[in-house]
Structures are given as structure tokens and as C-alpha cells.
Amino acid sequence: MTKKNTLKIKKIGVLTSGGDSPGMNAAIRSVVRSASYYGIECCGIRLGYEGLINGNVVEMGPRSVKNLINRGGTELKSARSAEFRTVEGRQKAAETVKKYGIDALVVIGGDGSFTGGMIFQQEQGVPFIGIPGTIDNDIFGTDYTLGYDTALNTAVEAIDKIRDTATSHNRVFFVEVMGRDAGFIALNSGIATGALDILIPEVRDNIEDLFATFENAQKNGKSSSIVVVAEGEKLGGVYDLAKFTKMKYPEFDVRVTVLGHIQRGGTPTVADRVLASRLGLAAVEGLMEGKSNVMAGIQSNKVVFTPIEEAIKKQNEIDKDLIKLADILAI
Ligand code: ATP
């Protein structure tokens, strides 16, 4: 069912901000085409809030987002803007909004970008809706964030390859995946690749437990061991873990792989493209209905809107059943 443009929004500005993630392009495309469907003009703001301050604005229509749905990164480019954190910076941004006749913004980014949007709305009265774009999946109010599924699949593909060499040489591998504050990528990629152990920031791990796991694995005749470690785990990082393991078991052939930014790039998966497409339409329809200061997300496969303040302040909890599952299957 088509929606009524009750707020008479004539022009929407869309921007990507903070760290990029696969699916952002598909979301930009969806915002632009959904707006066009409802007869609303659309412009893209390049380089996030920096572009809003500097007037880096491009008019966009359905054809300007062709060949975009399948591309990683963000065509509008992303940035972190220190100036937008100042009142003066936000005043300049408000002048751009006025100059281009922008009635509302769609901000695709993480919680920092949402904080910026919220302050901008409170201070300058520009309505906005957020779309969660981060590979970490750590934003409250949505089951999945844009880029998470793609990053997960990239990590799994890489760890599968590491497993081949680990098994051939009886090696112990510590594989670091992204997730400074959240272990979603580590936990799920670890389960999907049959990791011996998974270390995440949400769980207080201890090195003796890890050693016990190695000893059990040896007793059970395992020929290789992959330990998936989230960037933000609290035991000291993959290099220290490798060092301590080598000190305790000099006979082990211990290796470290840091997957790094390959997890941020690449062609978005089906799940990310569909999610981005749904949330782009939801953001446009939400603005038309007068919603603002909310984030469009997905919960139990339904589009939902969460107040931005909640999305920023609350945490997406790790599913304890998944931790148990990982332990049971690593026997
Ligand atoms: P990621 O998940 O990749 O970190 P993010 O959206 O959280 O993405 P941030 O760097 O935290 O990334 O924020 C992006 C931008 O949002 C900042 O560079 C800044 O311009 C703006 N921003 C963040 N916090 C504030 C704030 N308190 N006031 C004004 N603007 C802010």
C-alpha cells in the first residue's frame, strides 16, 4: 500500500557517515528510488557530515543510482567530521540544508552518526531517520545491520581457507576478526567454521580455560585448532595469545592471521541487499509520515522504528545459546 506524504516533504538528502559497510550503496539506491516513486526529490551529500558542512551536494534521480545495488563501499563516500561536533560546524551544515531546500535527511551509519543527526535535529530542526550501517551488528533496535552478513561471509570464506593449511600442518591458528566492542562476527563465523574456541569482548575469558581447551582437543585427537578472536576481546589480542600459547606449549606450531579490512569490502550478500532495500524505503515512508529521530531496523523480519536515543544507548545482546552451541560442538 502506498503512503501519504502527510508532511509534504519535497526533498530528502541522503548521506553515509562513519565506517563504510557493504550494502550502503543498495540503501542509497533504495532511498533515491523510493523518494522518486513518491514524487520527492532527492540529493546525495558526499563525505557524510563533512559534505553537509562544505555544500558537497549532488542531485540524484533513479538513473543516477544504476549499477549500484551490487557494489561494496559507498558511492557517496563516507567521512568522520570533527567540525560537525561543533555548533559552528552544524550551523554551516544548516546553511547547506537551507540552500538546497532539503526538508529531511536519511543518515546511513553507526551510533556516532545517529548522535550527530539527533543533535542536528534538536539544534537546527532538520528531521532525520537513521539506517544502521556497520559490519559489527552492534546497534540496538535491529536484528541485523547493513554489511554484517557480507562481513560474516567474507570472514567464513577466509577461515575456511586457513583451516585447510591448519589441518595439513597440525597448526594452531589465532584468527582475528573485526568487532572492537561486539563479538557478533567472531561468534557466528566461529560457529560456521567449527572453531575450537571463540573469544569475544562480551565474555570474560581466561587463558587457563583456553589452555584446557587445547589439552582437551589433543586428548580428543584433533589435528588442528582454530581460535577465532574478536578485535576487542579482553585477554590482550591475538599476538599476545599466540605468545602465551607458544610459551606454554613450545611444541605447538602457532600462527596468527588478522583478517582486517577485507571484512569491510566486497559485493554485498543477498541478505544485505534486501535489508538495505527494505530500510531505504522504510526511511522515506517514515519521513513522509512525520517520523523523525528514529532508526529504521528489522526485527523478526518486520521493519520497525526505534527512537534514536534508544538505538544509541542500549546494547544488542549476544545470544547466550549461541555461546553454548559453540562450546558443545567444539568437543
Ligand atoms: P562506526 O560504527 O563505523 O564507528 P559511526 O557512525 O559510529 O560509525 P563515528 O565516527 O562515531 O562513526 O561518527 C561519525 C560522525 O558522526 C562523526 O565523525 C561526527 O561527524 C558525527 N558525530 C558523532 N558523534 C557526534 C556528536 N556527539 N555530535 C555531533 N556529531 C557527532
GROMACS .gro file of C-alpha atoms and ligand atoms in nm:
model
  362
    1MET     CA    1   0.000   0.000   0.000
    2THR     CA    2   0.140   0.341  -0.091
    3LYS     CA    3   0.174   0.601   0.183
    4LYS     CA    4   0.057   0.961   0.209
    5ASN     CA    5   0.317   1.236   0.221
    6THR     CA    6   0.147   1.398   0.521
    7LEU     CA    7   0.443   1.622   0.600
    8LYS     CA    8   0.463   1.737   0.237
    9ILE     CA    9   0.834   1.654   0.222
   10LYS     CA   10   0.961   1.780  -0.112
   11LYS     CA   11   1.327   1.692  -0.089
   12ILE     CA   12   1.531   1.435   0.100
   13GLY     CA   13   1.909   1.442   0.145
   14VAL     CA   14   2.089   1.112   0.194
   15LEU     CA   15   2.439   1.063   0.334
   16THR     CA   16   2.669   0.786   0.456
   17SER     CA   17   2.880   0.853   0.765
   18GLY     CA   18   3.136   0.679   0.988
   19GLY     CA   19   3.285   0.346   0.878
   20ASP     CA   20   3.161   0.218   0.543
   21SER     CA   21   2.989  -0.117   0.509
   22PRO     CA   22   2.868  -0.334   0.220
   23GLY     CA   23   2.503  -0.258   0.148
   24MET     CA   24   2.530   0.119   0.194
   25ASN     CA   25   2.510   0.164  -0.184
   26ALA     CA   26   2.199  -0.051  -0.204
   27ALA     CA   27   2.045   0.165   0.071
   28ILE     CA   28   2.131   0.489  -0.115
   29ARG     CA   29   1.968   0.344  -0.428
   30SER     CA   30   1.659   0.247  -0.235
   31VAL     CA   31   1.623   0.591  -0.074
   32VAL     CA   32   1.661   0.769  -0.409
   33ARG     CA   33   1.420   0.542  -0.598
   34SER     CA   34   1.163   0.526  -0.317
   35ALA     CA   35   1.165   0.906  -0.296
   36SER     CA   36   1.123   0.932  -0.672
   37TYR     CA   37   0.831   0.685  -0.658
   38TYR     CA   38   0.653   0.922  -0.421
   39GLY     CA   39   0.741   1.231  -0.626
   40ILE     CA   40   1.001   1.352  -0.374
   41GLU     CA   41   1.330   1.499  -0.496
   42CYS     CA   42   1.649   1.355  -0.363
   43CYS     CA   43   2.008   1.468  -0.330
   44GLY     CA   44   2.317   1.290  -0.212
   45ILE     CA   45   2.556   1.452   0.033
   46ARG     CA   46   2.911   1.338  -0.032
   47LEU     CA   47   3.156   1.258   0.252
   48GLY     CA   48   2.897   1.246   0.528
   49TYR     CA   49   2.857   1.545   0.758
   50GLU     CA   50   3.175   1.697   0.612
   51GLY     CA   51   2.990   1.730   0.282
   52LEU     CA   52   2.693   1.883   0.457
   53ILE     CA   53   2.922   2.149   0.604
   54ASN     CA   54   3.100   2.215   0.273
   55GLY     CA   55   2.796   2.204   0.046
   56ASN     CA   56   2.920   1.888  -0.131
   57VAL     CA   57   2.575   1.801  -0.265
   58VAL     CA   58   2.471   1.615  -0.582
   59GLU     CA   59   2.119   1.594  -0.720
   60MET     CA   60   2.013   1.230  -0.760
   61GLY     CA   61   1.742   1.052  -0.953
   62PRO     CA   62   1.651   0.691  -1.032
   63ARG     CA   63   1.911   0.668  -1.312
   64SER     CA   64   2.195   0.811  -1.104
   65VAL     CA   65   2.182   0.503  -0.882
   66LYS     CA   66   2.201   0.247  -1.161
   67ASN     CA   67   2.459  -0.036  -1.126
   68LEU     CA   68   2.488   0.039  -0.756
   69ILE     CA   69   2.299  -0.236  -0.576
   70ASN     CA   70   2.581  -0.488  -0.622
   71ARG     CA   71   2.872  -0.263  -0.524
   72GLY     CA   72   3.050  -0.255  -0.189
   73GLY     CA   73   3.163   0.065  -0.018
   74THR     CA   74   2.965   0.384  -0.059
   75GLU     CA   75   2.933   0.582  -0.380
   76LEU     CA   76   2.866   0.896  -0.175
   77LYS     CA   77   3.186   0.829   0.022
   78SER     CA   78   3.199   0.844   0.398
   79ALA     CA   79   3.395   1.054   0.644
   80ARG     CA   80   3.435   1.137   1.007
   81SER     CA   81   3.381   1.508   1.066
   82ALA     CA   82   3.530   1.675   1.372
   83GLU     CA   83   3.376   2.007   1.263
   84PHE     CA   84   3.024   1.866   1.280
   85ARG     CA   85   3.081   1.809   1.652
   86THR     CA   86   3.091   2.190   1.694
   87VAL     CA   87   2.794   2.430   1.692
   88GLU     CA   88   2.966   2.640   1.423
   89GLY     CA   89   3.008   2.333   1.201
   90ARG     CA   90   2.644   2.238   1.242
   91GLN     CA   91   2.538   2.596   1.161
   92LYS     CA   92   2.728   2.574   0.832
   93ALA     CA   93   2.558   2.239   0.767
   94ALA     CA   94   2.219   2.400   0.833
   95GLU     CA   95   2.300   2.666   0.571
   96THR     CA   96   2.362   2.390   0.315
   97VAL     CA   97   2.030   2.228   0.408
   98LYS     CA   98   1.857   2.562   0.351
   99LYS     CA   99   2.041   2.641   0.028
  100TYR     CA  100   1.946   2.310  -0.134
  101GLY     CA  101   1.590   2.309   0.000
  102ILE     CA  102   1.640   1.983   0.189
  103ASP     CA  103   1.341   1.904   0.413
  104ALA     CA  104   1.475   1.591   0.582
  105LEU     CA  105   1.783   1.367   0.597
  106VAL     CA  106   1.843   0.995   0.579
  107VAL     CA  107   2.165   0.914   0.764
  108ILE     CA  108   2.322   0.575   0.692
  109GLY     CA  109   2.585   0.497   0.957
  110GLY     CA  110   2.655   0.385   1.309
  111ASP     CA  111   2.566   0.521   1.650
  112GLY     CA  112   2.808   0.814   1.624
  113SER     CA  113   2.639   0.926   1.303
  114PHE     CA  114   2.299   0.890   1.471
  115THR     CA  115   2.417   1.103   1.765
  116GLY     CA  116   2.522   1.372   1.517
  117GLY     CA  117   2.184   1.352   1.340
  118MET     CA  118   1.997   1.376   1.670
  119ILE     CA  119   2.190   1.682   1.786
  120PHE     CA  120   2.146   1.843   1.443
  121GLN     CA  121   1.772   1.785   1.458
  122GLN     CA  122   1.745   1.924   1.812
  123GLU     CA  123   1.957   2.228   1.731
  124GLN     CA  124   1.863   2.308   1.371
  125GLY     CA  125   1.524   2.139   1.342
  126VAL     CA  126   1.612   1.915   1.047
  127PRO     CA  127   1.415   1.587   1.067
  128PHE     CA  128   1.613   1.269   1.006
  129ILE     CA  129   1.583   0.893   1.002
  130GLY     CA  130   1.881   0.664   1.054
  131ILE     CA  131   1.963   0.340   0.873
  132PRO     CA  132   2.209   0.117   1.065
  133GLY     CA  133   2.518   0.066   0.850
  134THR     CA  134   2.804  -0.113   1.024
  135ILE     CA  135   2.953  -0.458   0.987
  136ASP     CA  136   2.965  -0.508   1.366
  137ASN     CA  137   2.590  -0.567   1.410
  138ASP     CA  138   2.608  -0.386   1.743
  139ILE     CA  139   2.319  -0.142   1.707
  140PHE     CA  140   2.016  -0.181   1.928
  141GLY     CA  141   1.675  -0.190   1.756
  142THR     CA  142   1.762  -0.411   1.462
  143ASP     CA  143   1.840  -0.781   1.432
  144TYR     CA  144   2.086  -0.705   1.153
  145THR     CA  145   2.287  -0.404   1.038
  146LEU     CA  146   2.392  -0.335   0.679
  147GLY     CA  147   2.716  -0.512   0.597
  148TYR     CA  148   2.712  -0.762   0.881
  149ASP     CA  149   2.606  -1.058   0.669
  150THR     CA  150   2.861  -0.976   0.399
  151ALA     CA  151   3.141  -0.935   0.653
  152LEU     CA  152   3.044  -1.262   0.815
  153ASN     CA  153   3.057  -1.446   0.483
  154THR     CA  154   3.393  -1.290   0.400
  155ALA     CA  155   3.532  -1.399   0.736
  156VAL     CA  156   3.397  -1.752   0.692
  157GLU     CA  157   3.547  -1.785   0.344
  158ALA     CA  158   3.886  -1.675   0.476
  159ILE     CA  159   3.876  -1.900   0.784
  160ASP     CA  160   3.780  -2.200   0.568
  161LYS     CA  161   4.098  -2.141   0.370
  162ILE     CA  162   4.304  -2.111   0.687
  163ARG     CA  163   4.157  -2.439   0.807
  164ASP     CA  164   4.299  -2.618   0.501
  165THR     CA  165   4.653  -2.517   0.584
  166ALA     CA  166   4.599  -2.556   0.961
  167THR     CA  167   4.492  -2.918   0.916
  168SER     CA  168   4.777  -3.000   0.677
  169HIS     CA  169   5.040  -2.893   0.929
  170ASN     CA  170   4.878  -2.956   1.269
  171ARG     CA  171   4.886  -2.586   1.343
  172VAL     CA  172   4.716  -2.366   1.597
  173PHE     CA  173   4.576  -2.052   1.436
  174PHE     CA  174   4.455  -1.740   1.613
  175VAL     CA  175   4.234  -1.558   1.364
  176GLU     CA  176   4.134  -1.202   1.448
  177VAL     CA  177   3.807  -1.077   1.305
  178MET     CA  178   3.655  -0.729   1.335
  179GLY     CA  179   3.449  -0.626   1.637
  180ARG     CA  180   3.603  -0.370   1.874
  181ASP     CA  181   3.311  -0.379   2.115
  182ALA     CA  182   3.099  -0.664   1.985
  183GLY     CA  183   3.156  -1.032   1.919
  184PHE     CA  184   2.882  -1.100   1.664
  185ILE     CA  185   3.120  -1.159   1.372
  186ALA     CA  186   3.356  -1.370   1.585
  187LEU     CA  187   3.083  -1.582   1.742
  188ASN     CA  188   2.894  -1.655   1.423
  189SER     CA  189   3.197  -1.702   1.197
  190GLY     CA  190   3.346  -1.925   1.468
  191ILE     CA  191   3.037  -2.143   1.479
  192ALA     CA  192   3.017  -2.155   1.099
  193THR     CA  193   3.379  -2.265   1.063
  194GLY     CA  194   3.386  -2.507   1.354
  195ALA     CA  195   3.639  -2.308   1.558
  196LEU     CA  196   3.791  -2.477   1.860
  197ASP     CA  197   3.734  -2.166   2.070
  198ILE     CA  198   3.585  -1.820   2.020
  199LEU     CA  199   3.694  -1.520   2.224
  200ILE     CA  200   3.465  -1.217   2.233
  201PRO     CA  201   3.452  -0.893   2.433
  202GLU     CA  202   3.117  -0.977   2.593
  203VAL     CA  203   3.259  -1.281   2.776
  204ARG     CA  204   3.527  -1.263   3.044
  205ASP     CA  205   3.772  -1.525   2.913
  206ASN     CA  206   4.070  -1.661   3.093
  207ILE     CA  207   4.387  -1.804   2.946
  208GLU     CA  208   4.375  -2.119   3.161
  209ASP     CA  209   4.038  -2.210   3.007
  210LEU     CA  210   4.190  -2.168   2.662
  211PHE     CA  211   4.481  -2.396   2.757
  212ALA     CA  212   4.235  -2.653   2.894
  213THR     CA  213   4.054  -2.640   2.560
  214PHE     CA  214   4.381  -2.710   2.376
  215GLU     CA  215   4.456  -3.003   2.603
  216ASN     CA  216   4.109  -3.148   2.555
  217ALA     CA  217   4.146  -3.111   2.181
  218GLN     CA  218   4.472  -3.302   2.190
  219LYS     CA  219   4.315  -3.576   2.402
  220ASN     CA  220   4.027  -3.599   2.155
  221GLY     CA  221   4.265  -3.638   1.862
  222LYS     CA  222   4.208  -3.303   1.690
  223SER     CA  223   4.467  -3.236   1.423
  224SER     CA  224   4.438  -2.857   1.411
  225SER     CA  225   4.294  -2.576   1.615
  226ILE     CA  226   4.140  -2.252   1.501
  227VAL     CA  227   4.062  -1.993   1.763
  228VAL     CA  228   3.852  -1.702   1.637
  229VAL     CA  229   3.919  -1.383   1.830
  230ALA     CA  230   3.721  -1.058   1.812
  231GLU     CA  231   3.938  -0.745   1.790
  232GLY     CA  232   3.804  -0.621   2.122
  233GLU     CA  233   3.844  -0.938   2.330
  234LYS     CA  234   3.993  -0.866   2.668
  235LEU     CA  235   4.283  -1.113   2.701
  236GLY     CA  236   4.531  -0.896   2.515
  237GLY     CA  237   4.487  -0.961   2.145
  238VAL     CA  238   4.592  -1.234   1.902
  239TYR     CA  239   4.968  -1.170   1.917
  240ASP     CA  240   4.978  -1.197   2.296
  241LEU     CA  241   4.757  -1.504   2.286
  242ALA     CA  242   4.994  -1.665   2.036
  243LYS     CA  243   5.296  -1.571   2.252
  244PHE     CA  244   5.145  -1.713   2.573
  245THR     CA  245   5.039  -2.031   2.394
  246LYS     CA  246   5.386  -2.083   2.248
  247MET     CA  247   5.543  -2.029   2.592
  248LYS     CA  248   5.313  -2.289   2.746
  249TYR     CA  249   5.335  -2.537   2.456
  250PRO     CA  250   5.671  -2.489   2.278
  251GLU     CA  251   5.591  -2.789   2.061
  252PHE     CA  252   5.287  -2.616   1.903
  253ASP     CA  253   5.320  -2.452   1.562
  254VAL     CA  254   5.129  -2.131   1.642
  255ARG     CA  255   5.022  -1.880   1.376
  256VAL     CA  256   4.828  -1.556   1.367
  257THR     CA  257   4.607  -1.415   1.092
  258VAL     CA  258   4.442  -1.076   1.119
  259LEU     CA  259   4.165  -1.056   0.860
  260GLY     CA  260   4.137  -0.676   0.882
  261HIS     CA  261   3.968  -0.459   0.625
  262ILE     CA  262   3.883  -0.730   0.373
  263GLN     CA  263   3.580  -0.777   0.600
  264ARG     CA  264   3.461  -0.425   0.522
  265GLY     CA  265   3.469  -0.460   0.144
  266GLY     CA  266   3.322  -0.671  -0.130
  267THR     CA  267   2.997  -0.735  -0.305
  268PRO     CA  268   2.706  -0.727  -0.060
  269THR     CA  269   2.528  -1.056   0.000
  270VAL     CA  270   2.162  -1.111  -0.091
  271ALA     CA  271   2.066  -1.058   0.274
  272ASP     CA  272   2.242  -0.719   0.286
  273ARG     CA  273   2.097  -0.603  -0.047
  274VAL     CA  274   1.744  -0.693   0.054
  275LEU     CA  275   1.785  -0.543   0.401
  276ALA     CA  276   1.924  -0.219   0.252
  277SER     CA  277   1.640  -0.202   0.000
  278ARG     CA  278   1.376  -0.251   0.269
  279LEU     CA  279   1.526   0.003   0.509
  280GLY     CA  280   1.570   0.265   0.235
  281LEU     CA  281   1.201   0.250   0.150
  282ALA     CA  282   1.109   0.245   0.520
  283ALA     CA  283   1.314   0.559   0.586
  284VAL     CA  284   1.144   0.751   0.304
  285GLU     CA  285   0.795   0.638   0.406
  286GLY     CA  286   0.875   0.709   0.770
  287LEU     CA  287   0.975   1.068   0.690
  288MET     CA  288   0.659   1.113   0.481
  289GLU     CA  289   0.451   1.001   0.779
  290GLY     CA  290   0.621   1.256   1.002
  291LYS     CA  291   0.857   1.020   1.182
  292SER     CA  292   1.192   1.163   1.283
  293ASN     CA  293   1.476   1.097   1.524
  294VAL     CA  294   1.421   0.725   1.478
  295MET     CA  295   1.616   0.441   1.324
  296ALA     CA  296   1.462   0.205   1.069
  297GLY     CA  297   1.559  -0.151   1.152
  298ILE     CA  298   1.446  -0.509   1.112
  299GLN     CA  299   1.314  -0.729   1.392
  300SER     CA  300   1.172  -1.077   1.337
  301ASN     CA  301   1.172  -0.994   0.965
  302LYS     CA  302   0.948  -0.688   1.009
  303VAL     CA  303   1.053  -0.327   0.961
  304VAL     CA  304   1.045  -0.139   1.292
  305PHE     CA  305   1.136   0.212   1.405
  306THR     CA  306   1.336   0.263   1.724
  307PRO     CA  307   1.387   0.603   1.892
  308ILE     CA  308   1.741   0.714   1.812
  309GLU     CA  309   1.823   0.767   2.177
  310GLU     CA  310   1.748   0.400   2.249
  311ALA     CA  311   1.941   0.284   1.944
  312ILE     CA  312   2.243   0.477   2.068
  313LYS     CA  313   2.224   0.395   2.439
  314LYS     CA  314   2.111   0.034   2.451
  315GLN     CA  315   2.317  -0.269   2.362
  316ASN     CA  316   2.244  -0.553   2.124
  317GLU     CA  317   2.295  -0.858   2.344
  318ILE     CA  318   2.488  -1.165   2.233
  319ASP     CA  319   2.268  -1.475   2.230
  320LYS     CA  320   2.392  -1.696   2.517
  321ASP     CA  321   2.253  -2.004   2.342
  322LEU     CA  322   2.499  -1.946   2.059
  323ILE     CA  323   2.790  -1.941   2.304
  324LYS     CA  324   2.669  -2.271   2.448
  325LEU     CA  325   2.624  -2.414   2.098
  326ALA     CA  326   2.981  -2.320   2.004
  327ASP     CA  327   3.115  -2.491   2.319
  328ILE     CA  328   2.915  -2.809   2.265
  329LEU     CA  329   3.011  -2.851   1.900
  330ALA     CA  330   3.382  -2.787   1.960
  331ILE     CA  331   3.409  -3.116   2.155
  332ATP     P1  332   3.122   0.332   1.309
  332ATP     O1  333   3.029   0.224   1.357
  332ATP     O2  334   3.196   0.296   1.188
  332ATP     O3  335   3.211   0.386   1.418
  332ATP     P2  336   2.975   0.572   1.348
  332ATP     O4  337   2.862   0.635   1.279
  332ATP     O5  338   2.953   0.533   1.492
  332ATP     O6  339   3.025   0.452   1.262
  332ATP     P3  340   3.156   0.788   1.427
  332ATP     O7  341   3.292   0.819   1.377
  332ATP     O8  342   3.141   0.760   1.572
  332ATP     O9  343   3.103   0.668   1.337
  332ATP    O10  344   3.059   0.910   1.390
  332ATP     C1  345   3.050   0.957   1.257
  332ATP     C2  346   3.040   1.107   1.257
  332ATP    O11  347   2.919   1.147   1.325
  332ATP     C3  348   3.150   1.182   1.331
  332ATP    O12  349   3.267   1.195   1.254
  332ATP     C4  350   3.082   1.315   1.358
  332ATP    O13  351   3.086   1.396   1.244
  332ATP     C5  352   2.938   1.274   1.385
  332ATP     N1  353   2.918   1.266   1.529
  332ATP     C6  354   2.945   1.164   1.613
  332ATP     N2  355   2.919   1.196   1.741
  332ATP     C7  356   2.876   1.324   1.739
  332ATP     C8  357   2.835   1.417   1.839
  332ATP     N3  358   2.834   1.386   1.969
  332ATP     N4  359   2.797   1.540   1.799
  332ATP     C9  360   2.797   1.574   1.669
  332ATP     N5  361   2.835   1.492   1.570
  332ATP    C10  362   2.875   1.370   1.604
   0.00000   0.00000   0.00000
